[in-house]
Coordinates of C-alpha atoms in Angstrom, one line a residue:
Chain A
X19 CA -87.4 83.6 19.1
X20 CA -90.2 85.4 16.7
X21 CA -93.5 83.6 16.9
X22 CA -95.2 82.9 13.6
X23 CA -98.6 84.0 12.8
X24 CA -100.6 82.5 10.6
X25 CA -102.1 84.8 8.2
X26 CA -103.9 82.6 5.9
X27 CA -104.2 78.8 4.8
X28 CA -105.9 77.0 1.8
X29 CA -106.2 73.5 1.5
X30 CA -104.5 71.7 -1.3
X31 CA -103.8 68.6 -3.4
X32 CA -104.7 67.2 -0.2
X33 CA -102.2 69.2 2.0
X34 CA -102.4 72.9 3.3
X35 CA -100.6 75.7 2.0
X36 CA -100.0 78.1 5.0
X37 CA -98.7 82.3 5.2
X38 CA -97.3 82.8 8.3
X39 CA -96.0 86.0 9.5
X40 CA -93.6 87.1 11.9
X41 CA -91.0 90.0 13.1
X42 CA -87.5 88.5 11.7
X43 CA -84.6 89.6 13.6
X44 CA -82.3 88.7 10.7
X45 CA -83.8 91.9 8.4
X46 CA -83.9 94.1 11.1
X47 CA -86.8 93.4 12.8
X48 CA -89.6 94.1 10.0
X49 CA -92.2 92.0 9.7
X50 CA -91.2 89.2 7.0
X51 CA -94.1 86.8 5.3
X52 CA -93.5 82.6 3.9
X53 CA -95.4 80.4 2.5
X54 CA -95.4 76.4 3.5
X55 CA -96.9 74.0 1.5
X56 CA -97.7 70.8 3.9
X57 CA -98.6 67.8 2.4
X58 CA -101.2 66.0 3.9
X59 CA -98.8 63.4 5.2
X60 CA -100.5 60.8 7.3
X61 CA -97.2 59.3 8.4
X62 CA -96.7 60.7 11.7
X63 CA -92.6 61.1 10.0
X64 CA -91.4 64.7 9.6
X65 CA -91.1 65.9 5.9
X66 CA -88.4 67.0 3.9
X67 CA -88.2 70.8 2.4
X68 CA -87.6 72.1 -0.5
X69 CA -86.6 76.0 -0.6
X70 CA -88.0 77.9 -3.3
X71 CA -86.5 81.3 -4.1
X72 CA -88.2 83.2 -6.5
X73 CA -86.8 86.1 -9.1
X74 CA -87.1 89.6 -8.8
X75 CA -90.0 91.2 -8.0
X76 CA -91.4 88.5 -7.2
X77 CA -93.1 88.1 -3.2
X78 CA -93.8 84.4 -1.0
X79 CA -97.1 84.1 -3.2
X80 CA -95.1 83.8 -6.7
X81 CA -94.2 80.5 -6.7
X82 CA -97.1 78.7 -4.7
X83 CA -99.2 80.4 -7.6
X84 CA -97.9 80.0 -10.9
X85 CA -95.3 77.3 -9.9
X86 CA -97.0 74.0 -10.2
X87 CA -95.2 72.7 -8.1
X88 CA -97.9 71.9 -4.9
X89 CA -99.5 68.5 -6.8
X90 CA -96.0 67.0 -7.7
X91 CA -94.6 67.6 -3.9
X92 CA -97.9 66.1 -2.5
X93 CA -97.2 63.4 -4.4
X94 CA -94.1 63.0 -3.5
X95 CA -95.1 64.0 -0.2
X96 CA -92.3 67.0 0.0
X97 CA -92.7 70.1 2.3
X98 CA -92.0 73.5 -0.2
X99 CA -90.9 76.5 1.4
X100 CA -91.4 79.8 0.0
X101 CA -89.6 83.1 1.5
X102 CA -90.2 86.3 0.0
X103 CA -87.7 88.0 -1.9
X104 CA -86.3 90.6 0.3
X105 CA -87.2 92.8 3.4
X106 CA -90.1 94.8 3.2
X107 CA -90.4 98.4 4.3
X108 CA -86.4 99.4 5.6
X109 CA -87.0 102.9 4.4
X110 CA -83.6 103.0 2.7
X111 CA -83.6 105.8 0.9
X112 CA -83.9 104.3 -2.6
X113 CA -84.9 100.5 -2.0
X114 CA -88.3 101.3 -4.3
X115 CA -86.8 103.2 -7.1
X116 CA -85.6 100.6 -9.6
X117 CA -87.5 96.6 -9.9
X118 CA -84.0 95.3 -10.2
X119 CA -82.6 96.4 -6.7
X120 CA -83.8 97.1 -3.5
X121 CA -87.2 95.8 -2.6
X122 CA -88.4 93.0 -4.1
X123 CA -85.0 92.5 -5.5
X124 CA -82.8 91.1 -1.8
X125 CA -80.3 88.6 -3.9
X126 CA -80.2 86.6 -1.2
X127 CA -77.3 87.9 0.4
X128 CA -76.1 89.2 3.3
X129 CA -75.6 93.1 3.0
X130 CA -72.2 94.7 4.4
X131 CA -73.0 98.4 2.9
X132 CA -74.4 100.3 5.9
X133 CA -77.1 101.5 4.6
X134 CA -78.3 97.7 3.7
X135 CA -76.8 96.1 6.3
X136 CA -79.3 96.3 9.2
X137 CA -82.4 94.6 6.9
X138 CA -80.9 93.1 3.6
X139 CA -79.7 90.0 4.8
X140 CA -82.0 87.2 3.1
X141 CA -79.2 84.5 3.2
X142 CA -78.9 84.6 7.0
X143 CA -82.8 84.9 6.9
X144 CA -83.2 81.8 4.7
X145 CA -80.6 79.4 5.2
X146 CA -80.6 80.3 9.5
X147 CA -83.9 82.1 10.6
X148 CA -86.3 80.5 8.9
X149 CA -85.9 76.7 9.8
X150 CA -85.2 78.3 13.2
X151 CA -88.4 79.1 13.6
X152 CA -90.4 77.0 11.3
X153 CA -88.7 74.3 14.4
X154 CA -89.4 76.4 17.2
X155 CA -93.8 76.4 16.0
X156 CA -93.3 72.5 16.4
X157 CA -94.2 72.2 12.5
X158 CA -93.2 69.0 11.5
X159 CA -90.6 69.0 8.9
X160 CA -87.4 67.2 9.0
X161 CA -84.8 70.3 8.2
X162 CA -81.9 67.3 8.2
X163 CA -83.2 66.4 4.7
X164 CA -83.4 70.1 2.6
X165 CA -82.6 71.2 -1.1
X166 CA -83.1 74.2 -2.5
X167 CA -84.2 75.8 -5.7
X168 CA -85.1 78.9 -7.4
X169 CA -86.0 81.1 -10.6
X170 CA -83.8 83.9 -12.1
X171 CA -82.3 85.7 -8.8
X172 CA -83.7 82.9 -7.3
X173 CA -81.6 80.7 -8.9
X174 CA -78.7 82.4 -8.3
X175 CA -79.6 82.3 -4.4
X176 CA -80.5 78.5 -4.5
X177 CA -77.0 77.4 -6.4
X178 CA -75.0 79.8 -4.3
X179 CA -77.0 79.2 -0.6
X180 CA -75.8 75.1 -1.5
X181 CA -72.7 75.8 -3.1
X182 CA -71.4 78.3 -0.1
X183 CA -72.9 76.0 2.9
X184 CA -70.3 74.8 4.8
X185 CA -72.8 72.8 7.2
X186 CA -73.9 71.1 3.7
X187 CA -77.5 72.0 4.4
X188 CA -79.2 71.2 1.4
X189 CA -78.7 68.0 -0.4
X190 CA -79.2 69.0 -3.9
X191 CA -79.8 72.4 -5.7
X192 CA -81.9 73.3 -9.0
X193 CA -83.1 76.7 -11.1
X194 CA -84.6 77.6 -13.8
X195 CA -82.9 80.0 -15.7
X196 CA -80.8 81.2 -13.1
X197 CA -78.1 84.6 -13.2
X198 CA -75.0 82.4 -12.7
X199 CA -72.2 84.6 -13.2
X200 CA -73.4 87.5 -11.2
X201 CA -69.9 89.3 -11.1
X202 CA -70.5 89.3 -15.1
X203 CA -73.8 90.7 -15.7
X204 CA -75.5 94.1 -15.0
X205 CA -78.3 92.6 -12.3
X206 CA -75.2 91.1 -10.3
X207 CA -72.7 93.9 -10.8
X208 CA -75.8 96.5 -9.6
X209 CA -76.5 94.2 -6.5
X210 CA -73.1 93.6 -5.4
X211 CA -72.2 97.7 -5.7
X212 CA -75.3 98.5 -3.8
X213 CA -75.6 95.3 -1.3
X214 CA -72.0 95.0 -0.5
X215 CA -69.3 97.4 0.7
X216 CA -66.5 95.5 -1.1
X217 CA -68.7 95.8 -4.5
X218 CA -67.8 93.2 -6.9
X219 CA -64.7 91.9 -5.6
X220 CA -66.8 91.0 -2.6
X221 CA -69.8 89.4 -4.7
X222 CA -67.3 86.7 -5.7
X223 CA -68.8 84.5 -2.8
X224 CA -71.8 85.1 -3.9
X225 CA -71.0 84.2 -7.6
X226 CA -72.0 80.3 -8.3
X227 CA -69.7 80.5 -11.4
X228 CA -67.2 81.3 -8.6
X229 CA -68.1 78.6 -6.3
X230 CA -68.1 76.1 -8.3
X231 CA -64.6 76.6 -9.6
X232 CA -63.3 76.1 -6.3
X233 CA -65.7 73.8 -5.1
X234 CA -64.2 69.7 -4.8
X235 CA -66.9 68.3 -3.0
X236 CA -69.5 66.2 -4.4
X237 CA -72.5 68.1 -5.9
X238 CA -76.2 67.9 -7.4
X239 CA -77.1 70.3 -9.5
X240 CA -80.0 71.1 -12.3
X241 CA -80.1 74.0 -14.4
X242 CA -82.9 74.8 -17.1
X243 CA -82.9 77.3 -19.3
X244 CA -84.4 78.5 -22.2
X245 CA -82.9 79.5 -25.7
X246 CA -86.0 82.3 -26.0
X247 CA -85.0 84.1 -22.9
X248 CA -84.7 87.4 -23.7
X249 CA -82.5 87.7 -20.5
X250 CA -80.4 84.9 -21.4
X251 CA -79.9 86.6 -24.7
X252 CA -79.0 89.7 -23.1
X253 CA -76.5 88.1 -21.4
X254 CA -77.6 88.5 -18.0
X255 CA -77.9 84.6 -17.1
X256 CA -74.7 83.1 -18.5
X257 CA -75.3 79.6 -17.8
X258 CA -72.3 78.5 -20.1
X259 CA -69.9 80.2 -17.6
X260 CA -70.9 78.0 -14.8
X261 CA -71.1 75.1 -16.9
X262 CA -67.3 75.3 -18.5
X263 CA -66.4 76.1 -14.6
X264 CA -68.1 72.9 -13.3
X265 CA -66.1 70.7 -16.3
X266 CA -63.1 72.4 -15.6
X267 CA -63.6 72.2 -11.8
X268 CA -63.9 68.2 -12.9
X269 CA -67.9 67.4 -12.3
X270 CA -69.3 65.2 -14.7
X271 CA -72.7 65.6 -16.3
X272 CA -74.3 63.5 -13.5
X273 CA -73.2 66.0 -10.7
X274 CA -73.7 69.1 -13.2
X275 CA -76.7 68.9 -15.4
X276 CA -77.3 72.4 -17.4
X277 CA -79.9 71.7 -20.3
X278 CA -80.7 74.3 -22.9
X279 CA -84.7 74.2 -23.6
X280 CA -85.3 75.1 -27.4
X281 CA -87.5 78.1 -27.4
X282 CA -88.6 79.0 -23.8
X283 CA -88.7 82.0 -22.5
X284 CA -88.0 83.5 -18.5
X285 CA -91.4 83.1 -18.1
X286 CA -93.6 80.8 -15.4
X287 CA -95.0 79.4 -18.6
X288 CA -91.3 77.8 -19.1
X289 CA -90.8 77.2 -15.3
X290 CA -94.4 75.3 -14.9
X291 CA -93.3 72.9 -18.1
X292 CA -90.4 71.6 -15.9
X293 CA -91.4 72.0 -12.7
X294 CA -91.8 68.4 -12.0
X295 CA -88.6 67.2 -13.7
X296 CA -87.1 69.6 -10.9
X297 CA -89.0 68.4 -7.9
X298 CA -88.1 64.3 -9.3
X299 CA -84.5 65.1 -9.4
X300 CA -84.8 66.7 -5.5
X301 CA -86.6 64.0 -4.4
X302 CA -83.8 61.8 -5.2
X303 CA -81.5 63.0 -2.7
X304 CA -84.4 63.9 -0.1
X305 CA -85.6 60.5 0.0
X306 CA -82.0 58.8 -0.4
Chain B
X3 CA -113.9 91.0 -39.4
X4 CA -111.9 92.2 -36.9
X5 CA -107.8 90.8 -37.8
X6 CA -106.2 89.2 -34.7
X7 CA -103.2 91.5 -33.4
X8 CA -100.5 88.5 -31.7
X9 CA -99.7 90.8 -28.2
X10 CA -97.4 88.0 -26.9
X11 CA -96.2 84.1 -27.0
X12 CA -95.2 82.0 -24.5
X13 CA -93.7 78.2 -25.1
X14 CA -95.4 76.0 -22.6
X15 CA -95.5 72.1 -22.3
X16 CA -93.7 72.3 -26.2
X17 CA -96.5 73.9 -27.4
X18 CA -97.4 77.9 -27.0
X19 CA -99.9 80.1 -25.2
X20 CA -100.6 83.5 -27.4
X21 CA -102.1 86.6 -26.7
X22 CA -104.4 88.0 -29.3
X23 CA -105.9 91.3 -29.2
X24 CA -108.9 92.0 -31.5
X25 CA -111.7 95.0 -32.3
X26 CA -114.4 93.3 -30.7
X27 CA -117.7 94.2 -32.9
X28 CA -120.0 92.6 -29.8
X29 CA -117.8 94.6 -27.4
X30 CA -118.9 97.8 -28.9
X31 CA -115.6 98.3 -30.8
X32 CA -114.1 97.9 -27.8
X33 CA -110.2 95.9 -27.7
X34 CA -110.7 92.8 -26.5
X35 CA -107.6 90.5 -25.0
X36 CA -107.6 86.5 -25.6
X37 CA -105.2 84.0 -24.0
X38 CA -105.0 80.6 -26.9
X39 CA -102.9 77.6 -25.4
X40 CA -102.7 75.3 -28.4
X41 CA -100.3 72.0 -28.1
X42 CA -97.7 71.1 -30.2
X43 CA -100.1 68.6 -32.1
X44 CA -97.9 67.4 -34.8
X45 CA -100.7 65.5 -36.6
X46 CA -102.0 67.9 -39.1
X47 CA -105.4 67.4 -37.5
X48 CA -107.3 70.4 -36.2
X49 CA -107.4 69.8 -32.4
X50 CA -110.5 70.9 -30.2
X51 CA -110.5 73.4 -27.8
X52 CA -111.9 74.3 -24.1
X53 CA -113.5 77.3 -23.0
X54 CA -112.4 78.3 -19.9
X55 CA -114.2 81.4 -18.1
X56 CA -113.0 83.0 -15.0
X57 CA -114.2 84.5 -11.9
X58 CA -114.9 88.1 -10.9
X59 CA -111.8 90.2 -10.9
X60 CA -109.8 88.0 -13.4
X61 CA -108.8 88.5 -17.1
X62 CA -107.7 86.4 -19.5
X63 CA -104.6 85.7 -18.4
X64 CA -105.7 84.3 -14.7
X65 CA -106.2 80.6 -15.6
X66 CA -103.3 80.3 -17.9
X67 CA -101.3 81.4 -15.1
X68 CA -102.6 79.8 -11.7
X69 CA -105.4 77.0 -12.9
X70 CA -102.4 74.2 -14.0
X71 CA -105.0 73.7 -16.9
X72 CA -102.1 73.7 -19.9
X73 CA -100.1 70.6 -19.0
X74 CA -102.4 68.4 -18.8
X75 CA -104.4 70.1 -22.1
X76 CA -100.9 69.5 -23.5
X77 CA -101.0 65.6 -22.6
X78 CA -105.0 65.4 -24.1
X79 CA -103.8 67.5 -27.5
X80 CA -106.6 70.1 -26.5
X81 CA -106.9 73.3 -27.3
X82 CA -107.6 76.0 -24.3
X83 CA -109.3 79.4 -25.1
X84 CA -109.2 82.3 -22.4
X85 CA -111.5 85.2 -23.1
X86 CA -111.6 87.6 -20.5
X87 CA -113.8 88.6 -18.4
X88 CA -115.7 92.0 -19.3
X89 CA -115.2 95.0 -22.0
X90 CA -112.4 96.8 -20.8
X91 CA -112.8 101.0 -20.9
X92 CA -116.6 100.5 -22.4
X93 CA -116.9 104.1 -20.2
X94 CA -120.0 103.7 -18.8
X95 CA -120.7 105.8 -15.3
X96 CA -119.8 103.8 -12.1
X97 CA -118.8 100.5 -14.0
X98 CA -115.3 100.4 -12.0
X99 CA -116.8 101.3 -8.4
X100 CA -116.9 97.8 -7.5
X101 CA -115.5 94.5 -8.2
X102 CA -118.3 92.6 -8.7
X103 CA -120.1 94.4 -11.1
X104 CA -119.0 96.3 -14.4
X105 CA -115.2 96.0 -15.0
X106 CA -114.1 92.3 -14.5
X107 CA -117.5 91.4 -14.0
X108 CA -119.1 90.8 -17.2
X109 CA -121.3 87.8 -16.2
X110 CA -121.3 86.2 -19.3
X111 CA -124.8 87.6 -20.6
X112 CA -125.4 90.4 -23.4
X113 CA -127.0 93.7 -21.4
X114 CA -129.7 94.8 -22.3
X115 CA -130.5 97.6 -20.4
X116 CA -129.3 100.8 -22.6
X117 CA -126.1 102.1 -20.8
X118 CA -124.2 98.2 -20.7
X119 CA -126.1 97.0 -23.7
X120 CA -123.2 98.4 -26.9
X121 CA -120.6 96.8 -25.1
X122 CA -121.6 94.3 -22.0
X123 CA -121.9 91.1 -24.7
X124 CA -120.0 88.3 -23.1
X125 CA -122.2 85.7 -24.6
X126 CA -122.0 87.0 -28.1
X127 CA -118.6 87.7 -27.7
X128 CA -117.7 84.0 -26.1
X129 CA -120.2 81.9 -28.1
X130 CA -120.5 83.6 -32.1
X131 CA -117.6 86.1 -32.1
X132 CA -114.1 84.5 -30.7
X133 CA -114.9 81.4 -32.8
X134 CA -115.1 83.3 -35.9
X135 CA -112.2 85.6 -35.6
X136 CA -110.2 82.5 -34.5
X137 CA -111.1 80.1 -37.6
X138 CA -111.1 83.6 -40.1
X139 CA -107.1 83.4 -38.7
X140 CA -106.7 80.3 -39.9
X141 CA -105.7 78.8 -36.5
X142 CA -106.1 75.2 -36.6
X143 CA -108.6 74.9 -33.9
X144 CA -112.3 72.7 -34.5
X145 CA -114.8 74.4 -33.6
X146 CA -117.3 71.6 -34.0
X147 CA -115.5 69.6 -30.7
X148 CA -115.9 72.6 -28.2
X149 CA -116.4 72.1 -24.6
X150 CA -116.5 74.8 -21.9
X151 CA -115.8 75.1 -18.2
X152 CA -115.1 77.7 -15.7
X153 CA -115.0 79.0 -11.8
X154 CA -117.1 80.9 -9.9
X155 CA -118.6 83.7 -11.9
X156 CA -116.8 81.7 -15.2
X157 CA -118.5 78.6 -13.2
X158 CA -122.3 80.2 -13.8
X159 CA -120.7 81.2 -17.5
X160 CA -120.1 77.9 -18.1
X161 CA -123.2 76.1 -17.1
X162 CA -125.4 78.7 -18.8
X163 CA -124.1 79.2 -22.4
X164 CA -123.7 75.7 -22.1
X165 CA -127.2 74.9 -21.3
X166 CA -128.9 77.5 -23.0
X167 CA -127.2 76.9 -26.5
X168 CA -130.0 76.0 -29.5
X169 CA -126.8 74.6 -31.4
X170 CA -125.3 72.2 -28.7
X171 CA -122.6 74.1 -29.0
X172 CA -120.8 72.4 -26.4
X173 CA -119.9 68.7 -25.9
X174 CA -119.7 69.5 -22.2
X175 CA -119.7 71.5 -18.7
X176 CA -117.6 72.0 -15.6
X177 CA -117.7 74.5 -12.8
X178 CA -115.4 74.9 -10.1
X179 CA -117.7 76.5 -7.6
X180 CA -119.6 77.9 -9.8
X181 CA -123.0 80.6 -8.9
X182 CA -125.6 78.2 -9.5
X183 CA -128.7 79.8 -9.2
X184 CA -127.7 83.5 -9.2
X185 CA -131.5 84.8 -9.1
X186 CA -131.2 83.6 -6.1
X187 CA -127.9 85.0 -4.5
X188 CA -126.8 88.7 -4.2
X189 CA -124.2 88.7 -6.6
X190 CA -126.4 87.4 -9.3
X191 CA -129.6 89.4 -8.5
X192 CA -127.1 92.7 -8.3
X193 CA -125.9 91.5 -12.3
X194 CA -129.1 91.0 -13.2
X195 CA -130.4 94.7 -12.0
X196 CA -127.4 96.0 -13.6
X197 CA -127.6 94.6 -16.9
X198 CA -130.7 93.4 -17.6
X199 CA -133.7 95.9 -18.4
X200 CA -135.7 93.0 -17.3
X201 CA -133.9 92.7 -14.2
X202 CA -134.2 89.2 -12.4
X203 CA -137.2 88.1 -14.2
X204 CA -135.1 88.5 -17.2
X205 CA -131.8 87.1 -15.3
X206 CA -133.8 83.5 -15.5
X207 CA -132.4 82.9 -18.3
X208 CA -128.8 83.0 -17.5
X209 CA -129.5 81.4 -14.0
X210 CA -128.6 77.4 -14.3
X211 CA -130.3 76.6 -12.0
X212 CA -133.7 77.5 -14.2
X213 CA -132.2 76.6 -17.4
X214 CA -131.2 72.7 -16.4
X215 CA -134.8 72.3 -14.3
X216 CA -136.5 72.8 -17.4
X217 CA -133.8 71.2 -19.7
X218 CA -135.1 67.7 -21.4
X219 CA -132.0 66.5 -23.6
X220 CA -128.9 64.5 -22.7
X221 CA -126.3 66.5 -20.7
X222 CA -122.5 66.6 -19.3
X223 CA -121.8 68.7 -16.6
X224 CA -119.1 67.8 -13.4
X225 CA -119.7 70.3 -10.7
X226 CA -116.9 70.5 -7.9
X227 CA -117.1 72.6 -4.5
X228 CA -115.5 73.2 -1.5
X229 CA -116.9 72.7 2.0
X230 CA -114.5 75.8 3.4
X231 CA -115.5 78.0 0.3
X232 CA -116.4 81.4 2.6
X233 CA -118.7 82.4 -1.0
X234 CA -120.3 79.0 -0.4
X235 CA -121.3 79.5 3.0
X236 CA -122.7 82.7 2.6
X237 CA -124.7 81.4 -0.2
X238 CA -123.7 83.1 -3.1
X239 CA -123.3 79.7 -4.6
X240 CA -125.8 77.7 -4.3
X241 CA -124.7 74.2 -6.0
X242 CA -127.1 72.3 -4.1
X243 CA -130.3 74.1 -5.6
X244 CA -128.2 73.7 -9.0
X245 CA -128.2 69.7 -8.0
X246 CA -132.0 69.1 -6.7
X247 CA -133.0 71.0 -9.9
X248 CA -131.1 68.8 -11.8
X249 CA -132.4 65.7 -9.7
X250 CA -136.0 66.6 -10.3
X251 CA -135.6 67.1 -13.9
X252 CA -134.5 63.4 -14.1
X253 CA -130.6 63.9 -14.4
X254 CA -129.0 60.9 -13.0
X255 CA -125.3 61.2 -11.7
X256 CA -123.4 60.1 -15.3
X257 CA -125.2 63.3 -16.5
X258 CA -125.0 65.9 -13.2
X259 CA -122.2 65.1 -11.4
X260 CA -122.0 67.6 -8.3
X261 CA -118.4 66.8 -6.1
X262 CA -118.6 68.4 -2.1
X263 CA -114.8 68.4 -1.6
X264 CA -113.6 69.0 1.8
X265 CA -112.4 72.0 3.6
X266 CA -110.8 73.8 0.1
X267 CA -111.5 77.0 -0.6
X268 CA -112.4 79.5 -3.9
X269 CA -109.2 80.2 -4.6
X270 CA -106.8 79.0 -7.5
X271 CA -105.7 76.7 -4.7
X272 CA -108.5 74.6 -5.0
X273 CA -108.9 74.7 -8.6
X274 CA -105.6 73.5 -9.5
X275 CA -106.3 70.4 -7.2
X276 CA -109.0 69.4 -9.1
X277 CA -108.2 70.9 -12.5
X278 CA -106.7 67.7 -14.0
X279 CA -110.0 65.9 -13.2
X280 CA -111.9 68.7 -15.3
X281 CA -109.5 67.9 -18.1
X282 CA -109.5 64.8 -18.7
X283 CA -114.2 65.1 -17.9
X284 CA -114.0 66.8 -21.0
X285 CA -111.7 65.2 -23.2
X286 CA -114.2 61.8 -22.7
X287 CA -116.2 64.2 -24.9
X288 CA -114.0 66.0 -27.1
X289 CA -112.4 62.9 -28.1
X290 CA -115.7 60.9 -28.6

C-alpha cells in the first residue's frame, strides 16, 4: 500500500483542508494528488465522505476553491473528498492535445484501449484506491457512510460510480449539471472511442441514462442544472434523457430529483449558488 | 467618459456577477477589467456596494471566484465591486519581472515617479473613476453607502483609501491580513521605491499604520489574521503596529477591531472562513 504524503494543509472553517500525495497503483504507478477537507470534529467518531468529482479540466484544487462547499460540511461536520480528474503524466501519445480528452479529462472510467489502459483508470482509483489508502494513514473517516457528487464529467462520474456499485458504496448521489447520456453527446462518444476498446457500445455501463433504465433498487439522486448552460444547450448534458428513464424505470420525484435552474450557466458561479442545497440533501442519508 | 464594454455574465445567488471592460483615463488609456456582483434587489431601490481589493498576483476575478463573498452579499442586498489589481500592458521596463511589484501589484496608490506615474493610478482609478463610469451606466448602484475591504495587499488598499479619504468616502474597513504598516516591511518599502519619486518618506501616506495614528475622527475598521500566516511571521504584515497605533490614538475596540485567529493561513482558505463575518461588519454600516 502507497503511503500518502502530505504536501500541504490550510486550516479552515475550523477544520483542515489537506493535499496529500502518493504513487497510485490503480493509474499506473504515477504520482496521483487529493484533497481532504477534515472538519474539526471533536467527537472522537469517524466522519462521513462526500466524493467530489470535478469537470474537465479541472485538478483536486477546483472544487475546494470555487466550491463553497468547506463551511456547509463543517457545519454539518462532513469529510469532502477531492480526486483529481485523471492521471497525470502517462506520456500517451496524445493525452495533452485536446481539453476534452486525455489529461485532465479521465471520465472516471476504467480504460480497456491499450494505450489507456495501464493509467486511465479513475473509477478503480476512486471508488477502490483511494478509501484504501485514506484507511490505511489511520485518517479518521467512516468510509461505511459515503455519497458522491460531481460537476459536468464530474457528474457523470458521481451518478454512474453510485448507479454501477454493486457493493452500494455511496448512499446518495448529486451533480450539477452533469453529461448524462454520454453514449448521446460528443464529450461521451469522444471518451468512450478513445477510453474504451469496445467504443460506444462499451460506454453503455458507463452511461447513467443507461443505468438508470435498468436499475430497480432504491435510489437518491439530485440533479441541477441550468437553463443558460451553453453546454446544456448544445446538447451535451441531456438531463431530460435520464429523467424520462428514471420515470419510466418507475422512480418517483423523491428518489429522482432533476430541477431546471432558470438562467444559470456551467459555471462555479451556478454551482456555488446550490452548493449547500446539495451537501443538505447528502447529509440526509450520511447521517440516517 | 469611457462607455462600459459587458465582457461576460454570470447568474449567481439569483442575481448576476458581470464583467465590464472600460478605457481607463487614470490607467493611462490603458483597458481596465471589473468584476460587479449586484443581487437581484427587486425593490427599485439603488443598493450599496462593497469594495473589495485583492492581494498581489490576483485580478478582478479572484474574490468573486474563491472569497464566498457573493452569497452572503446576496442575503444583505449589497452590491460587490471587484477592480483589479494593477494596469495591465502599461509597458513600462521590468514591471513583469516579479510578482510583487508592477503587474498584479498595483498597491493601490497613484505613482508618481515618471515611468509608473501615466498609468500606476489605483487610487484614482478605485476611489473617483470606477464610481463614475459605473453611475454614467446607469447601474443602479449608491454610491453615497460605499464601504471597502480587502486581503493582504487589497488589506493595506483598504485601510488606506479608507482612512485617507477627505470625503468619508467609505462607511467602513476590513482587512484580511492586510500589510499594515508597509514603510515598515519589505514589500511595502520595495512599492514605495518603485512608485513613489518620494520613496518611503512619501509612502507615509499610504502606510495605515501612519495614517490611523494621526487620524482624530470616528472610525470602522475589523482587522482579522492568522497566527500560521508564513507573510505574518516574516513580518510583512505587521497588524499589531497597525493595532498599538490605533490604541494610542484613542481607538477603542467598537472602532479598531483587530481578530488573531488561530493557525489559518493567507490563503483564500482563510478568507472564506471569515468572509461572512466581514459581510455582515459592513452591512451594520451600509444599512445604517
Amino acid at each position: 500500500m502507497a503511503a500518502l504524503e502530505k504536501v500541504s494543509s490550510n486550516k479552515v472553517y475550523e477544520g483542515e483542508l489537506i493535499k496529500y500525495k502518493f504513487k497510485s497503483e490503480a493509474l499506473g504507478g504515477l504520482d496521483a494528488n487529493f484533497n481532504l477537507f477534515l472538519p474539526s470534529n471533536k467527537s472522537g467518531v469517524k466522519v462521513p465522505v462526500l466524493v467530489y468529482l470535478a469537470g474537465l479540466t479541472c485538478t483536486e484544487d477546483t472544487g475546494a476553491q470555487k466550491g463553497g462547499y468547506l463551511g456547509v460540511a463543517a457545519s454539518q461536520n462532513i469529510a469532502i473528498l477531492f480526486p483529481d480528474t485523471s492521471p497525470r503524466g502517462a506520456g500517451v501519445p496524445g493525452e495533452d492535445d485536446d481539453w476534452d480528452f486525455g489529461t485532465g479529462a479521465g471520465f472516471y472510467l476504467d480504460a480497456t484501449r491499450p494505450e489507456y489502459s495501464k493509467h486511465y483508470n479513475m473509477a478503480t482509483h476512486i471508488t477502490v484506491e483511494l478509501p484504501q489508502v485514506i484507511e490505511a494513514a489511520g485518517i479518521p473517516i467512516d468510509f461505511q457512510r459515503q455519497s458522491i457528487f460531481g460537476h459536468s464529467m464530474g457528474g457523470h462520474g458521481a451518478l454512474t460510480l453510485y448507479l454501477s456499485s454493486k457493493t452500494k458504496q455511496y448512499r446518495s448521489a448529486s451533480a450539477f449539471a452533469p453529461i448524462s447520456n454520454p453514449t448521446k453527446c460528443p464529450w461521451g462518444e469522444k471518451a468512450f472511442k478513445g477510453y474504451l476498446a469496445g467504443g460506444i457500445a462499451e460506454g453503455k455501463r458507463y452511461d447513467a441514462t443507461e443505468l438508470i433504465s435498468k436499475s430497480t433498487d432504491p435510489v437518491h439522486i439530485l440533479i441541477d442544472y441550468g437553463t443558460g448552460d451553453n453546454f446544456y444547450k448544445q446538447g451535451q448534458l441531456l438531463p431530460e434523457s435520464f429523467l424520462k428513464a428514471a420515470r419510466d424505470a418507475g422512480y418517483d420525484e423523491f428518489q429522482v430529483r432533476v430541477r431546471s435552474q432558470d438562467a444559470y450557466d456551467h459555471s462555479y458561479y451556478f454551482i456555488s449558488t446550490f452548493a449547500s442545497d446539495h451537501i443538505h440533501f447528502h447529509a440526509n442519508f450520511l447521517k440516517a
